[in-house]
Short mmCIF file of C-alpha atoms in Angstrom, two decimals:
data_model
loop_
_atom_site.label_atom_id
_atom_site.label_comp_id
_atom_site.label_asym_id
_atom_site.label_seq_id
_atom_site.Cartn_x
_atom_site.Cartn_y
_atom_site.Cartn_z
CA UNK A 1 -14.52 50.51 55.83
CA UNK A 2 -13.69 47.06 55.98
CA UNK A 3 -14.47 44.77 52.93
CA UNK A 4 -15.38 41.01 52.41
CA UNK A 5 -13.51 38.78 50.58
CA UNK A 6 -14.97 40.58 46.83
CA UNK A 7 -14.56 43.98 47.99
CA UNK A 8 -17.34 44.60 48.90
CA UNK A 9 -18.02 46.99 52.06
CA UNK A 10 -19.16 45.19 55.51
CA UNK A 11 -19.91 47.10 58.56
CA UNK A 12 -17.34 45.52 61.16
CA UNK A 13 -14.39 45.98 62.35
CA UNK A 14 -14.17 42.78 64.31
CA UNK A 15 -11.66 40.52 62.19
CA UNK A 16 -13.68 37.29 63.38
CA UNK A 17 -17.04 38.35 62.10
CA UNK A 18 -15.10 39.19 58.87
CA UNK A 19 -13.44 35.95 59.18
CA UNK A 20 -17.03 34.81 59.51
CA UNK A 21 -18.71 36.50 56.70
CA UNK A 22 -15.80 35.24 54.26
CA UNK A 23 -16.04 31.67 55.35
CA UNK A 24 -19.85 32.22 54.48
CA UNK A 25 -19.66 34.08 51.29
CA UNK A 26 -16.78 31.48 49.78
CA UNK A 27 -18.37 28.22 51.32
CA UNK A 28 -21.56 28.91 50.26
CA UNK A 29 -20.62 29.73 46.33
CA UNK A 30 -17.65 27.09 46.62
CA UNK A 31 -20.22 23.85 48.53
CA UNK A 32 -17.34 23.92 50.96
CA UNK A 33 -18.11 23.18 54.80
CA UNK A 34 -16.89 26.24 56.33
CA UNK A 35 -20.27 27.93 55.32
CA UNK A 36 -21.74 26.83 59.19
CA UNK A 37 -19.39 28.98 60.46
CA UNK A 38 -21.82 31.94 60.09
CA UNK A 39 -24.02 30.26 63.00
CA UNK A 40 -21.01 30.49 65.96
CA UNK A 41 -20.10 34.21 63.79
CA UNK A 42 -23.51 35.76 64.57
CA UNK A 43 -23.66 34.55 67.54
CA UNK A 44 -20.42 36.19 68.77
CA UNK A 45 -22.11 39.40 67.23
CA UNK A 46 -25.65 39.71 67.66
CA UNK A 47 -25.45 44.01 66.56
CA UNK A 48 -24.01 42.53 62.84
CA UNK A 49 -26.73 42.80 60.58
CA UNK A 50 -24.97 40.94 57.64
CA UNK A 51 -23.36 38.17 59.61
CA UNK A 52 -27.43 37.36 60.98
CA UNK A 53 -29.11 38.11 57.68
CA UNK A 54 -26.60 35.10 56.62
CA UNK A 55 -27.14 32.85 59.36
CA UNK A 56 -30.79 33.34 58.54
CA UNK A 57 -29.73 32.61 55.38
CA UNK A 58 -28.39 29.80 56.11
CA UNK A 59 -31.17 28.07 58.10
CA UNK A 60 -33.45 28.09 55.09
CA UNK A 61 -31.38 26.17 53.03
CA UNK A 62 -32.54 23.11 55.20
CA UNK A 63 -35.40 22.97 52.73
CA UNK A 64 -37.83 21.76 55.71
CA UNK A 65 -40.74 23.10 57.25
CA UNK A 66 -38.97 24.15 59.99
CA UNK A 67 -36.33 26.01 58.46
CA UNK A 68 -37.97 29.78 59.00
CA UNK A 69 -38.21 28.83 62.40
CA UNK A 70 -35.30 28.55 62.97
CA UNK A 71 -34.12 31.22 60.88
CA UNK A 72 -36.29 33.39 62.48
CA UNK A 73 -33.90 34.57 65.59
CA UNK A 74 -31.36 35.40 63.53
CA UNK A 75 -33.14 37.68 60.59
CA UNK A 76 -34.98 39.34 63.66
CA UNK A 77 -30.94 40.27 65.23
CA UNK A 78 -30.37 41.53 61.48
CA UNK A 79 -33.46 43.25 61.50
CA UNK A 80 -32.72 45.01 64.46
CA UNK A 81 -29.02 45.53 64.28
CA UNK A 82 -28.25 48.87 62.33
CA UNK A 83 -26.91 48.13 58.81
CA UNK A 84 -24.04 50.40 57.51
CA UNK A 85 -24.46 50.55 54.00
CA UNK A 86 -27.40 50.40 51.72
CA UNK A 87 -26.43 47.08 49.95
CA UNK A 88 -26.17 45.41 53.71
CA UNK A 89 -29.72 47.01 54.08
CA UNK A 90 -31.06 45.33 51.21
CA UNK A 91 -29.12 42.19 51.70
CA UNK A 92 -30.99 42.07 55.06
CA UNK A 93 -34.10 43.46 53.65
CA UNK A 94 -34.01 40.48 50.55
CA UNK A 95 -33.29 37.79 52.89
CA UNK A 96 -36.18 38.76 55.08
CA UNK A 97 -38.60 37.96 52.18
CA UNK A 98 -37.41 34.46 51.80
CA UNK A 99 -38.11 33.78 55.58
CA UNK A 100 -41.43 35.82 55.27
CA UNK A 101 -41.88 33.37 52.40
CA UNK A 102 -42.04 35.94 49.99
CA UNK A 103 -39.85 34.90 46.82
CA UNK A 104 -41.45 37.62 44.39
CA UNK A 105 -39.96 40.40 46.62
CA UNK A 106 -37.17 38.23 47.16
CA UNK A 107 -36.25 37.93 43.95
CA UNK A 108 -36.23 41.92 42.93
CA UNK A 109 -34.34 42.42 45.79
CA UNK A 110 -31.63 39.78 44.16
CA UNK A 111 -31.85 41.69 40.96
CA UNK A 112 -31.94 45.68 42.82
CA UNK A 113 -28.54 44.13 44.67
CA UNK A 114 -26.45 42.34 41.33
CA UNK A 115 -27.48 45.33 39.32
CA UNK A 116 -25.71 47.68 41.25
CA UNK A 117 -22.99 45.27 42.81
CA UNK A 118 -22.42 42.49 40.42
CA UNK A 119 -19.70 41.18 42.63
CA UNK A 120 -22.33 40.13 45.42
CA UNK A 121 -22.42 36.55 44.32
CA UNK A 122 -24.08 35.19 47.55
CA UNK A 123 -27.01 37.10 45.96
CA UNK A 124 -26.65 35.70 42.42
CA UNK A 125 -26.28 32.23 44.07
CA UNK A 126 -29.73 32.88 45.94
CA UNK A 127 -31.65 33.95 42.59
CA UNK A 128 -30.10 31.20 40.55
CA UNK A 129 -31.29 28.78 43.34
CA UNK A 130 -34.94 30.00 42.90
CA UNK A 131 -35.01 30.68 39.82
CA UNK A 132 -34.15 27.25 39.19
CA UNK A 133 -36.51 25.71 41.64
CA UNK A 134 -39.25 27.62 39.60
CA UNK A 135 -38.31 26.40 35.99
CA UNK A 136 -36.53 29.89 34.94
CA UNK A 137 -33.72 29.47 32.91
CA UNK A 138 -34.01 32.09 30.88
CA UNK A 139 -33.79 34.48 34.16
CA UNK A 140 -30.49 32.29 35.99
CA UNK A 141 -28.19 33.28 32.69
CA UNK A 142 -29.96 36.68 32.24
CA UNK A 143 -28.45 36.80 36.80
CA UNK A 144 -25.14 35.62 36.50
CA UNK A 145 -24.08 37.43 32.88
CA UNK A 146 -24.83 40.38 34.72
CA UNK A 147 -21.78 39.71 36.89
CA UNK A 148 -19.76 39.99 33.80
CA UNK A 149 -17.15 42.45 33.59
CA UNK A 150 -17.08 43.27 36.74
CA UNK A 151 -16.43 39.40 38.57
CA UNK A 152 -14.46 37.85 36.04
CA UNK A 153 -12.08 36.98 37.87
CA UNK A 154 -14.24 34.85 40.37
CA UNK A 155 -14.59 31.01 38.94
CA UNK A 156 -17.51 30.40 40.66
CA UNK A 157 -19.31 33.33 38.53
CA UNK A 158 -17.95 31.43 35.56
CA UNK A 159 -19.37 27.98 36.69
CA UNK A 160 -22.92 29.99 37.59
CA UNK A 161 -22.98 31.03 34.36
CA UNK A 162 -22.51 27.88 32.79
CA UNK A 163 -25.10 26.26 34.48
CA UNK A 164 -27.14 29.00 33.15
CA UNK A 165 -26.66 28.66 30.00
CA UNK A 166 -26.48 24.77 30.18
CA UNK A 167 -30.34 25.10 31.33
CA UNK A 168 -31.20 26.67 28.54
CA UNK A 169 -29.64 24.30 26.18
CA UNK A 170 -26.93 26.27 24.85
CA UNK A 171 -24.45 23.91 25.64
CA UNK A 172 -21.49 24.87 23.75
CA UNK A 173 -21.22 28.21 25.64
CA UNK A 174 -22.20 25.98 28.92
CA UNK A 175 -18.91 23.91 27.90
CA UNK A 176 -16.73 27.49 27.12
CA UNK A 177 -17.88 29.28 30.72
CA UNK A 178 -17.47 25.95 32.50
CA UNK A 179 -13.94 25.78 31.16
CA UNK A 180 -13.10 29.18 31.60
CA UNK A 181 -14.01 28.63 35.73
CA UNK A 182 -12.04 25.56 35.21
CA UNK A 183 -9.11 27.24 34.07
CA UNK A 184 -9.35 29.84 36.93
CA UNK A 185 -9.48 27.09 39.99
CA UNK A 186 -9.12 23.49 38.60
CA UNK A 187 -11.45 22.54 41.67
CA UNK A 188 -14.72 24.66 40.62
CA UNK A 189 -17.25 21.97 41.62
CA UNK A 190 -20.36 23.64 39.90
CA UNK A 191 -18.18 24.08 36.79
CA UNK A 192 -17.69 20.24 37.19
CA UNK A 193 -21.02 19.82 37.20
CA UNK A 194 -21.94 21.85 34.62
CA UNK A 195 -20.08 20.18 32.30
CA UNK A 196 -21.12 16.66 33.37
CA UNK A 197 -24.74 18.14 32.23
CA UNK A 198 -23.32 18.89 29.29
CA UNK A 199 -22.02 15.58 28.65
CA UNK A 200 -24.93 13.77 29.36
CA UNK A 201 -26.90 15.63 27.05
CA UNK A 202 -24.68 15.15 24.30
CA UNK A 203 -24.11 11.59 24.69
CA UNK A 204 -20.54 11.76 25.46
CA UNK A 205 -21.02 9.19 27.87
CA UNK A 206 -17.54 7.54 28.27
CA UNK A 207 -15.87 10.84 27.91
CA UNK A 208 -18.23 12.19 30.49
CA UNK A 209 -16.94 9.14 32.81
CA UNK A 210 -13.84 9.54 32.57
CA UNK A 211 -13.59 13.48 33.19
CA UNK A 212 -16.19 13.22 36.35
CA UNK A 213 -13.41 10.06 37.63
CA UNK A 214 -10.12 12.48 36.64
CA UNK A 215 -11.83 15.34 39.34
CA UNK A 216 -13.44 13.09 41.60
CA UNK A 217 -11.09 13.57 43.95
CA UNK A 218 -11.73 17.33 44.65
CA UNK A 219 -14.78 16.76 46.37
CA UNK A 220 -14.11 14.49 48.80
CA UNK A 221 -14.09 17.58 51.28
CA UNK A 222 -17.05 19.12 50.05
CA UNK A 223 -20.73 20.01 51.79
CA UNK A 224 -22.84 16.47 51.22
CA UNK A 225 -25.00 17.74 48.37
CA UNK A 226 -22.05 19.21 46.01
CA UNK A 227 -20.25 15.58 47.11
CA UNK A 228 -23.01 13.66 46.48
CA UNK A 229 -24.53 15.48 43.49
CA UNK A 230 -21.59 15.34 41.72
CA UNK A 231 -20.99 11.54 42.03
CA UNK A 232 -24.71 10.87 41.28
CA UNK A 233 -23.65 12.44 37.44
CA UNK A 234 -20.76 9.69 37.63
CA UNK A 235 -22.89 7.13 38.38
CA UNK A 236 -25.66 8.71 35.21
CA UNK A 237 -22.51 7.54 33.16
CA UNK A 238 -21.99 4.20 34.50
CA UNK A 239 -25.31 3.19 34.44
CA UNK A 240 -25.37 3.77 30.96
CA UNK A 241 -22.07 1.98 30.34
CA UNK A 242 -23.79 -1.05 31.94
CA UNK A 243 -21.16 -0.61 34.89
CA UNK A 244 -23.62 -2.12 38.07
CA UNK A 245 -20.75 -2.96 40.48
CA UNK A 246 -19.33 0.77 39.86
CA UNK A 247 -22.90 2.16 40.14
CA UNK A 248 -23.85 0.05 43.76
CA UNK A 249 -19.99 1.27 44.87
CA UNK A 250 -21.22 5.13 43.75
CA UNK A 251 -24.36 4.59 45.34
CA UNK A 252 -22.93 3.05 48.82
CA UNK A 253 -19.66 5.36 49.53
CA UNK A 254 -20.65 8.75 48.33
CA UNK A 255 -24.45 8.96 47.21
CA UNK A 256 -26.00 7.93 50.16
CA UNK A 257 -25.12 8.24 53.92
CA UNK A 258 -23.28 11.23 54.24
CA UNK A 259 -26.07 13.75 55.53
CA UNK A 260 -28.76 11.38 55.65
CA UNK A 261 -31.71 13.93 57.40
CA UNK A 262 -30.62 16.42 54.07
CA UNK A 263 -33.48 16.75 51.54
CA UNK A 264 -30.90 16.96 48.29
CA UNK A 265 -28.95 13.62 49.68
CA UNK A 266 -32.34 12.13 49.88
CA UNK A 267 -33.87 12.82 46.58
CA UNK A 268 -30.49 11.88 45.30
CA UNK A 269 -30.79 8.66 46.52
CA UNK A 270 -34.45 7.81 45.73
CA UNK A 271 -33.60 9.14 42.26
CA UNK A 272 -30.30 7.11 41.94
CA UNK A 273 -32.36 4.12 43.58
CA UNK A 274 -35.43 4.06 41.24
CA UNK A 275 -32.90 4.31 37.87
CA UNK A 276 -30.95 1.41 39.03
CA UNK A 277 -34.04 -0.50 39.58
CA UNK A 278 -35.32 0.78 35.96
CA UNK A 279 -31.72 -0.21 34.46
CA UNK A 280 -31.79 -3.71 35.34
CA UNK A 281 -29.86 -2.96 38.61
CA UNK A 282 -30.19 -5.23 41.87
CA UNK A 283 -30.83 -2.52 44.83
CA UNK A 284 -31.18 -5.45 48.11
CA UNK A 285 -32.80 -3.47 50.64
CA UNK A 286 -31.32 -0.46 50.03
CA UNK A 287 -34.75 1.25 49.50
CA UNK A 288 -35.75 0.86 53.28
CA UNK A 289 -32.86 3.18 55.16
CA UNK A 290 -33.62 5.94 52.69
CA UNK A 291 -37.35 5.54 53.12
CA UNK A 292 -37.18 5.27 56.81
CA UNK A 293 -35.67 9.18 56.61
CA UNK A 294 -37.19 10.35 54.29
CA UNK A 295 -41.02 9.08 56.19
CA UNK A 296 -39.74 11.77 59.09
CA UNK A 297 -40.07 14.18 57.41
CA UNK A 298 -44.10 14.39 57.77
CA UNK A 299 -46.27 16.57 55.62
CA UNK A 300 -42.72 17.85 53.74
CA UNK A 301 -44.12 20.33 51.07
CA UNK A 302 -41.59 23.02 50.94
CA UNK A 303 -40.57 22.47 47.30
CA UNK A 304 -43.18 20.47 44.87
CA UNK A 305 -39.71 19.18 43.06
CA UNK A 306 -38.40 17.20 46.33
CA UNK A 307 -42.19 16.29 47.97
CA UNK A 308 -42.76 14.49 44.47
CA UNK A 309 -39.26 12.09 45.02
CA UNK A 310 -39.99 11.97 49.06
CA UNK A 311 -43.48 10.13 48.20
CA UNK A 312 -42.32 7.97 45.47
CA UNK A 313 -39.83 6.26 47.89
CA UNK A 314 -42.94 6.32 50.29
CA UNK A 315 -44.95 4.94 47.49
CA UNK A 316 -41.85 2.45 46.49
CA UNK A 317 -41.70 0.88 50.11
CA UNK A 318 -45.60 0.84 50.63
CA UNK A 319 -45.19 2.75 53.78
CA UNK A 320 -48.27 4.07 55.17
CA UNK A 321 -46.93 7.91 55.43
CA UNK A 322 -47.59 8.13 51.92
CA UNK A 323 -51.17 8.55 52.30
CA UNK A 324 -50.68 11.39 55.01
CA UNK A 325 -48.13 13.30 52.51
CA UNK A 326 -50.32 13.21 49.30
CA UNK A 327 -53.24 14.60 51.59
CA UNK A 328 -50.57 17.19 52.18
CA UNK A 329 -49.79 17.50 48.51
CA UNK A 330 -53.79 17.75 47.93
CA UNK A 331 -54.03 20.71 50.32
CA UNK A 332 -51.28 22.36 48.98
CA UNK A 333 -52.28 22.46 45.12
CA UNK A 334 -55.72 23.60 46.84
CA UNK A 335 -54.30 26.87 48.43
CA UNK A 336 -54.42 29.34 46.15
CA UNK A 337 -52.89 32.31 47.83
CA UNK A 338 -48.97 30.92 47.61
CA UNK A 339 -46.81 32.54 44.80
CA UNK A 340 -46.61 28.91 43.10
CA UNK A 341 -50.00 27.52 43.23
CA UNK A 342 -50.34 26.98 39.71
CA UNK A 343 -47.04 25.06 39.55
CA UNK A 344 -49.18 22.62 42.28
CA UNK A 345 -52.22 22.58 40.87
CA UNK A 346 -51.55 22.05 37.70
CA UNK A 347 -48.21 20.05 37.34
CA UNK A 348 -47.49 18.79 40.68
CA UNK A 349 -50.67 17.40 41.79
CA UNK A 350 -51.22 15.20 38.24
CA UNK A 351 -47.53 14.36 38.72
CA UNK A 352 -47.96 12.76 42.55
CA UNK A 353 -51.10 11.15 41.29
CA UNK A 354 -49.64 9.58 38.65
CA UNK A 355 -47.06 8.53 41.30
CA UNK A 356 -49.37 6.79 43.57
CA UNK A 357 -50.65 5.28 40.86
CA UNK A 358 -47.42 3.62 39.60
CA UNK A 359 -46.66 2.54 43.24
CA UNK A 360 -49.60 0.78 42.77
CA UNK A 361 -49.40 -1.18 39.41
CA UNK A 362 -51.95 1.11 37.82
CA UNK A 363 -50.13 1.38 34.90
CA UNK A 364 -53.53 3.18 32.97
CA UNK A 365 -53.80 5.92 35.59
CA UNK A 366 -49.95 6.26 35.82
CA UNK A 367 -49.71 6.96 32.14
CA UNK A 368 -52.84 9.95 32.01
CA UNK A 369 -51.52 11.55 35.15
CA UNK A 370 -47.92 11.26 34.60
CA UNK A 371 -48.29 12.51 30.96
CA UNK A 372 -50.31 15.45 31.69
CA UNK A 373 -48.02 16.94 34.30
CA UNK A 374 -44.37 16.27 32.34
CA UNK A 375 -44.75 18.60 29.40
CA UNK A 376 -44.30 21.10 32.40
CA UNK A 377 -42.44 19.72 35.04
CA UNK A 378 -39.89 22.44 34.72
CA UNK A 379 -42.80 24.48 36.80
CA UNK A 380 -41.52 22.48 39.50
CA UNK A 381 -37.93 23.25 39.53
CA UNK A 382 -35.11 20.27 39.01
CA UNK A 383 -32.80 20.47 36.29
CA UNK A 384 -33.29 18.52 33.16
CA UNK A 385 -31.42 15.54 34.36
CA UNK A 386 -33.24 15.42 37.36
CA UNK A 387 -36.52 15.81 36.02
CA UNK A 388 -35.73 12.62 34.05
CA UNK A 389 -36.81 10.28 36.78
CA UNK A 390 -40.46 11.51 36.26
CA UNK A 391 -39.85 10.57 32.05
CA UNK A 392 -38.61 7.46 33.07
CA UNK A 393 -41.44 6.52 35.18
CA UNK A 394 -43.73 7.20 32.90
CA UNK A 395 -41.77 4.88 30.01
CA UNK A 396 -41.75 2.41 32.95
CA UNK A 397 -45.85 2.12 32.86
CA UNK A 398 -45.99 1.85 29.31
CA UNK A 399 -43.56 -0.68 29.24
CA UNK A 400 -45.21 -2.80 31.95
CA UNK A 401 -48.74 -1.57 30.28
CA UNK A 402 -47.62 -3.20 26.87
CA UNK A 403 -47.35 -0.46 25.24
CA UNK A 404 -44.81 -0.95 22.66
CA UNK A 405 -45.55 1.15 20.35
CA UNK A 406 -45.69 4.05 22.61
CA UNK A 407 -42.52 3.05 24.84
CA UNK A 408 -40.61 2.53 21.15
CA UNK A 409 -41.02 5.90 20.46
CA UNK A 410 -39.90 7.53 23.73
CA UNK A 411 -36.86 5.16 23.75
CA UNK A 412 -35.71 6.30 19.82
CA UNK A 413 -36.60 9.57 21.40
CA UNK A 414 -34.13 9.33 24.22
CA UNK A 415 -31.36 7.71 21.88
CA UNK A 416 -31.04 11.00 20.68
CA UNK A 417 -28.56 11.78 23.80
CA UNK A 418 -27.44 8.33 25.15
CA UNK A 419 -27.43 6.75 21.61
CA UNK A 420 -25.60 3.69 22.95
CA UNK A 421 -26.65 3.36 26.17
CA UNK A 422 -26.93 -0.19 27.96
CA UNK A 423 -30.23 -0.56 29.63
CA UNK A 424 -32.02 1.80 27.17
CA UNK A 425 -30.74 -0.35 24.20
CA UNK A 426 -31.47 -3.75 26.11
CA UNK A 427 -35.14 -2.34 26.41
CA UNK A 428 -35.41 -1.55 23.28
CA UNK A 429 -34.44 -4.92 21.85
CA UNK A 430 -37.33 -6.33 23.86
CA UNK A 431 -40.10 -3.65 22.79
CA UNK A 432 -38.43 -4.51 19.18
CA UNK A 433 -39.09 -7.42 19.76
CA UNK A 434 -42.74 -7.38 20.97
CA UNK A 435 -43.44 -5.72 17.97
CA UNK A 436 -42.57 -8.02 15.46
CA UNK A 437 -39.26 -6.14 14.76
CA UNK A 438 -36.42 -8.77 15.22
CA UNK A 439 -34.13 -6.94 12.44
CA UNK A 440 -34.84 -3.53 14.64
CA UNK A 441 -34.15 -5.33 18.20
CA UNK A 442 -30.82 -7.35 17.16
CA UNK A 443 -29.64 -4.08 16.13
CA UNK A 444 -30.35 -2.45 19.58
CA UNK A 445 -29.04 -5.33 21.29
CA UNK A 446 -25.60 -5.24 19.33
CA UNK A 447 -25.10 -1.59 20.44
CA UNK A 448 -25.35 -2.30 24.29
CA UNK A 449 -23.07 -5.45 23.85
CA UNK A 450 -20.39 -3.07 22.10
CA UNK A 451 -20.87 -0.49 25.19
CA UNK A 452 -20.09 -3.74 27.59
CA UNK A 453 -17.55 -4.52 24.95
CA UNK A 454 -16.27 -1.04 25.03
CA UNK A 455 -16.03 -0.97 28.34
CA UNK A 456 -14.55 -4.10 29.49
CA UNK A 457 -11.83 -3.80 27.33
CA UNK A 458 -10.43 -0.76 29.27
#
């Protein structure tokens, strides 16, 4: 029996399709951009089960309406094909359920297959992914420690696992797994990642920097999200080391532009766009390229995390598709029979309002609808970083509402992990100052002049 690239059993003999299934199993885990070659594999070998089950795989990672579609030929090849073992059968069988749209079944399938074979990691990667898009943290540590004896010598399992535990705020075992993938392959881009959450959380903001800068370089021949996920945390740092040239050069060479149709490049950059704007930055027209994609995508509601970034860049640029897409969003909090309707009705819905809203200078409406949807926003999937842009436009309307004593205490609040921060502590000087606290504001001042300080002295 011939095995894949973890030892695990695969029903061919033909050493392309292995070839095939390999480049799959390690680009997909690694973000490198041999995982495509499953589509030419399974095409060369139609009776494969596996090698279609992946390409179908594959195709639903487009996070798009279409995606099923055009997963569809290639899970009904799998479907058809006769698998050899009983983990290819309910590889086939799990995968099916995403297509069919089914993530419950989807899920215990994920869990059946890393109980019994905790070296599968494609299928730990696939349960992390939803679990994460649904808010459970809990469940992506209580996946990928299961891998543990058994794949410890995979990196990737390491930097899974630290992610894992990084969502669930315990960050110093984040930091140890995160270093332990390090330490088994330097280049581990999720362990990178990992630890730039981390780092952000604890305010080690120049350190952060200046770790994200020394393995920079390792991604430059990564898939565009990993690439321009990973920069996007660089450019986190700068922008709170006041560094706008550094942040615009970020934005400009690696954040935006290198998969441009790609719903994580996209929120990326609507996410990196609206913080600049938020943190004093200049953005030129840089709104209107990423809005002109992102308003092709039509009635977009595959995930409630990206629709809610795709129609605040809508919203941002006043184009007229935003009206069409929060119809959409309407109609899909009012469906009741998908697995995440509540996450719709109840977070998603208040949070789009609330979006509109903003887009609009209704600061009032911004501030109820906003505020009742981010207590659970984790419903909604995003990690905790990138569930900040919805806290941040919320502080924006009670800034621009006058709310000072309100935005005063979110700002303390977020002090708490980005303690010296530029923009926050320039904003806070002002809402000190609208409040009759000059001792309170020179004091916030003086800690983002050290930070420019800090930093222009290096």
């Amino acid at each position: 029996m011939t095995t894949d690239l973890y030892g695990l059993p695969i029903t061919t003999q033909n050493p392309q399709t292995v070839q095939g299934i390999n480049d799959f199993i390690h680009g997909f885990i690694a973000y490198e951009t041999k995982a495509p070659n499953i589509i030419p594999t399974a095409d060369a070998a139609p009776d494969c089960a596996l090698a279609n089950a992946y390409a179908a795989m594959l195709w639903m990672f487009l996070e798009a309406p279409v995606a099923p579609q055009k997963a569809a030929p290639y899970m009904a090849r799998a479907r058809a094909a006769r698998p050899g073992t009983p983990r290819e059968a309910q590889v086939i069988d799990t995968i099916g359920h995403w297509v069919d749209g089914d993530i419950p079944a989807m899920l215990a399938g994920c869990d059946a297959i890393t109980t019994d074979h905790p070296r599968d990691v494609v299928m730990l990667k696939l349960a992390q992914y939803h679990l994460f898009n649904t808010g459970d943290a809990a469940g992506m540590l209580r996946f990928a420690l299961k891998a543990l004896p058994d794949a410890a010598d995979i990196p990737y399992v390491h930097g899974m696992i630290a992610f894992g535990y990084e969502q669930c705020h315990l960050l110093e075992d984040a930091e140890t797994a995160a270093r332990q993938a390090m330490f088994l392959r330097g280049d581990e881009p999720w362990a990178h990642h990992a630890l730039a959450h981390v780092m952000l959380t604890q305010g080690r903001v120049a350190e952060g920097a200046a770790f994200l800068e020394s393995v920079a370089g390792t991604w430059q021949n990564l898939n565009s999200f990993m690439r321009s996920h990973n920069w996007w945390h660089l450019a986190l740092f700068y922008l709170s080391q006041g560094r706008h040239d550094d942040v615009c050069r970020a934005y400009d060479t690696h954040i935006w532009g290198l998969e441009k149709d790609y719903s994580q490049d996209q929120v990326g950059a609507v996410s990196m766009l609206a913080r600049m704007e938020f943190a004093g930055v200049s953005v030129g027209d840089r709104w209107a390229d990423v809005a002109d994609h992102i308003a092709m995508r039509g009635q977009d509601t595959v995930s409630a995390f990206l629709t809610l970034q795709y129609l605040y860049a809508l919203g941002r640029t006043a184009r007229p598709e935003v009206q069409s897409l929060m119809a959409a969003i309407e109609a899909r909090a009012a469906d009741t029979a998908p697995y995440d309707h509540v996450a719709w009705a109840e977070v998603a819905l208040p949070a789009a309002r609330g979006i509109i809203a903003h887009s609009k200078g209704d600061w009032p409406t911004a501030i109820t609808q906003l505020g009742q949807a981010l207590p659970r926003m984790a419903e909604c999937g995003g990690s905790h970083a990138q569930r900040d842009l919805f806290e941040q436009i919320h502080l924006d309307a009670l800034v621009q509402d006058g709310r000072a004593s309100a935005a005063q205490q979110v700002l303390e609040m977020r002090r708490t992990y980005d303690p010296d921060g530029v923009p926050l502590n320039l904003l806070l000087g002002d809402i000190y100052e609208k409040s009759g606290l000059p001792e309170q504001a020179a004091k916030a001042r003086a800690r983002a002049e050290n930070t420019r300080s800090t930093v222009a002295s290096r």
